Coordinates of C-alpha atoms in Angstrom, one line a residue:
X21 CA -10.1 -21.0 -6.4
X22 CA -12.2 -18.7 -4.3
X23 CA -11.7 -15.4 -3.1
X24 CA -11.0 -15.1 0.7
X25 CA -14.0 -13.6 2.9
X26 CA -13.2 -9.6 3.4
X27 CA -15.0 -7.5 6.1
X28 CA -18.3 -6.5 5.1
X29 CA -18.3 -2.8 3.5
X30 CA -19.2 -1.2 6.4
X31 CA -16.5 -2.4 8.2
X32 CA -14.1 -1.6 6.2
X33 CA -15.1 1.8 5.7
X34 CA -15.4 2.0 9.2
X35 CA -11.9 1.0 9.7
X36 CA -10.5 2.9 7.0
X37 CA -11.7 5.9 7.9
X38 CA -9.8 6.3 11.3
X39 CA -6.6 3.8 10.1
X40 CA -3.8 3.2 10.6
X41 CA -0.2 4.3 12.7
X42 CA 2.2 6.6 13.7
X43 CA 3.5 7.9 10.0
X44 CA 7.5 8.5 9.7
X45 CA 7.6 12.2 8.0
X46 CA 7.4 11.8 4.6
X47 CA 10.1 13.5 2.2
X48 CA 8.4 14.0 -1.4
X49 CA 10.1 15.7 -4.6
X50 CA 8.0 18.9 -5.5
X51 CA 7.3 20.3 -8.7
X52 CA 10.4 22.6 -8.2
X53 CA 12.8 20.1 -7.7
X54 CA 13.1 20.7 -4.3
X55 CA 12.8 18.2 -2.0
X56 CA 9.9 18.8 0.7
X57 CA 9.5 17.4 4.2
X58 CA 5.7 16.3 5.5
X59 CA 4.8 16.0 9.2
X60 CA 4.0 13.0 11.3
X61 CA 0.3 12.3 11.3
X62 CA -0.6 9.8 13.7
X63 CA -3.3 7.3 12.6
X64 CA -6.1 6.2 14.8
X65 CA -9.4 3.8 14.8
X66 CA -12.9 4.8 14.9
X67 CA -12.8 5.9 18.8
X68 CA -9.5 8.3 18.1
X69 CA -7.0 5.8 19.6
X70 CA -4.2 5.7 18.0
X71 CA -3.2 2.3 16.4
X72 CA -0.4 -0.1 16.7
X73 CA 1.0 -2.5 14.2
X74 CA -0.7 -5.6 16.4
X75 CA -4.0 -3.9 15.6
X76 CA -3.9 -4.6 12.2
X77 CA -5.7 -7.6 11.0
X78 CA -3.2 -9.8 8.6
X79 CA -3.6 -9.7 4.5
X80 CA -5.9 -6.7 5.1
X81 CA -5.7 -3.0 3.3
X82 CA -7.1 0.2 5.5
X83 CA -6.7 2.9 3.6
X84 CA -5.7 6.8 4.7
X85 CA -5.2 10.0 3.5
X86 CA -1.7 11.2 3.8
X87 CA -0.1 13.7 3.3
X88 CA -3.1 15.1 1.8
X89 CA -6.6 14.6 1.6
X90 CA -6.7 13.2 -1.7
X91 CA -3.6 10.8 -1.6
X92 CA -5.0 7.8 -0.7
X93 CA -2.0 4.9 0.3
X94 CA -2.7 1.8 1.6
X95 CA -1.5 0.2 5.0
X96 CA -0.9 -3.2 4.9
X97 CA 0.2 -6.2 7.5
X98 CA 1.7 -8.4 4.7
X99 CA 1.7 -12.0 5.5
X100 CA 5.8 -12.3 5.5
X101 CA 8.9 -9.8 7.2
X102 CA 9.0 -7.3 4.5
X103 CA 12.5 -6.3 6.2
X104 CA 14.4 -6.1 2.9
X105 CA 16.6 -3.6 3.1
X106 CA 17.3 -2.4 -0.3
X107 CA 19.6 0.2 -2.3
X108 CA 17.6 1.4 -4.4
X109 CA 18.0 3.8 -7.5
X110 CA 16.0 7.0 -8.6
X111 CA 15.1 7.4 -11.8
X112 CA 18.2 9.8 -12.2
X113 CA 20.4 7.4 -10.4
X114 CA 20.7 9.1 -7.2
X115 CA 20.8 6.0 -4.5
X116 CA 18.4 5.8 -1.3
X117 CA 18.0 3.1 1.1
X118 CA 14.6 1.3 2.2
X119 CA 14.8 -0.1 5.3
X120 CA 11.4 -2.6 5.0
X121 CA 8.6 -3.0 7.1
X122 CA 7.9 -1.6 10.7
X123 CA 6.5 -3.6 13.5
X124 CA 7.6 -6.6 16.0
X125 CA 7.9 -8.8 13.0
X126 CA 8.5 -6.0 10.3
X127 CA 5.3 -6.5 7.9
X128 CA 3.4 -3.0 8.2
X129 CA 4.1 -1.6 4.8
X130 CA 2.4 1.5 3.4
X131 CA 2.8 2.7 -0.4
X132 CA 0.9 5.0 -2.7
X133 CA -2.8 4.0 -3.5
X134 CA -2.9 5.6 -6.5
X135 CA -2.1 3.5 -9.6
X136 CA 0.6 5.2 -11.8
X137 CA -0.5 4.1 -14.9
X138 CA -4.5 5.1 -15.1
X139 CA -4.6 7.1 -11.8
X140 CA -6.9 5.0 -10.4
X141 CA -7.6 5.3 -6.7
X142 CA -9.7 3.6 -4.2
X143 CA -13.1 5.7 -3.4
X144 CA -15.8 5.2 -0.6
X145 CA -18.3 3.9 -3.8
X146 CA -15.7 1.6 -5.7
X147 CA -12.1 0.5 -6.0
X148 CA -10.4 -0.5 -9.3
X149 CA -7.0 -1.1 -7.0
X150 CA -6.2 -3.2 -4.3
X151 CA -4.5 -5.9 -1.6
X152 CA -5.1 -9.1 -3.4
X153 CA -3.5 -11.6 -0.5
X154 CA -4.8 -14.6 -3.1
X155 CA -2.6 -15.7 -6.0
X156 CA -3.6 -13.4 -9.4
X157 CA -2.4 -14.4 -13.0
X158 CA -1.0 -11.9 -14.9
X159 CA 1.6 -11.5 -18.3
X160 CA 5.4 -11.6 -17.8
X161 CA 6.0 -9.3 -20.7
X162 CA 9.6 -10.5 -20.4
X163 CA 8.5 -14.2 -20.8
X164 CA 5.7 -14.1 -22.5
X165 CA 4.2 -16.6 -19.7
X166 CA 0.8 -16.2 -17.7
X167 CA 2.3 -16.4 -14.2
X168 CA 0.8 -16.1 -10.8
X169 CA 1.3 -14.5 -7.5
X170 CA -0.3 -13.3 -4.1
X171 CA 0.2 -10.4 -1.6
X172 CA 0.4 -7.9 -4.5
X173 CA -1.4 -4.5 -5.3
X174 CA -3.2 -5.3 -8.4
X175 CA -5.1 -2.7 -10.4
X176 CA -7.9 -3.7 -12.5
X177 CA -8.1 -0.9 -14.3
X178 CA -4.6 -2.0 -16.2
X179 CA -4.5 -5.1 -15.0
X180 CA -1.1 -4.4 -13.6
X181 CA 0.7 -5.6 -10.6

């Protein structure tokens, strides 16, 4: 099975470099334990417009800076409603809620582009870590099994999911 056709680099870059939306503030456990609020930053394309959720291209990743310069997360207009509203646990138990995807039909997700096992990160000159809308095997540890599946963020550096 072939890979789908992706913008050409350029293209991407291009897009990356102004993308993406209106980002809610973002609330972020510090070192100290203290829990610390990030402004807004509102995402724009290459002219300095700022972008909309129907401006995304489907099954695509743009990646942007936020809330600093060198924490790269991905935006992504999955191809189903990720309007999932979870409870969730910390890793301390406290409970949070996720609310799911913003947009008309609730698929504009962002999350961390920064893999948590090897650090890997996307970069202007290569990315070990990415959207993979295509189905990717990989090891259920729990089964044993080679199984498959698409719209993910695989990272090739630990072949994880």
């Amino acid at each position: 099975m072939g890979q789908p056709s992706r913008p050409g680099r350029r293209a991407f870059i291009g897009a990356c470099s102004g993308a993406a939306l209106a980002c809610s503030p973002l609330t972020a456990l510090g070192a100290t334990g203290v829990h610390r609020s990030y402004a807004p930053a509102t995402l724009t394309n290459a002219q300095g417009v700022p972008l909309r959720c129907s401006d995304l291209a489907p099954n695509t990743e743009y990646v942007f800076a936020y809330p600093f310069r060198s924490t790269p997360c991905f935006l992504i207009n999955l191809p189903v409603d990720a309007n999932l509203p979870s409870e969730l646990n910390t890793v301390d138990g406290k409970a949070y809620h996720w609310p799911g995807g913003i947009g008309a039909e609730r698929r504009v997700v962002a999350y961390s582009a920064i893999c948590a096992h090897k650090l890997s990160h996307p970069t202007a000159a290569v990315s070990f870590i990415g959207y993979r809308e295509y189905p990717v095997g990989f090891l259920n540890r729990e089964s044993g099994q080679i199984e498959q599946r698409s719209a993910v963020i695989q990272c090739c550096s630990e072949h994880s999911l």
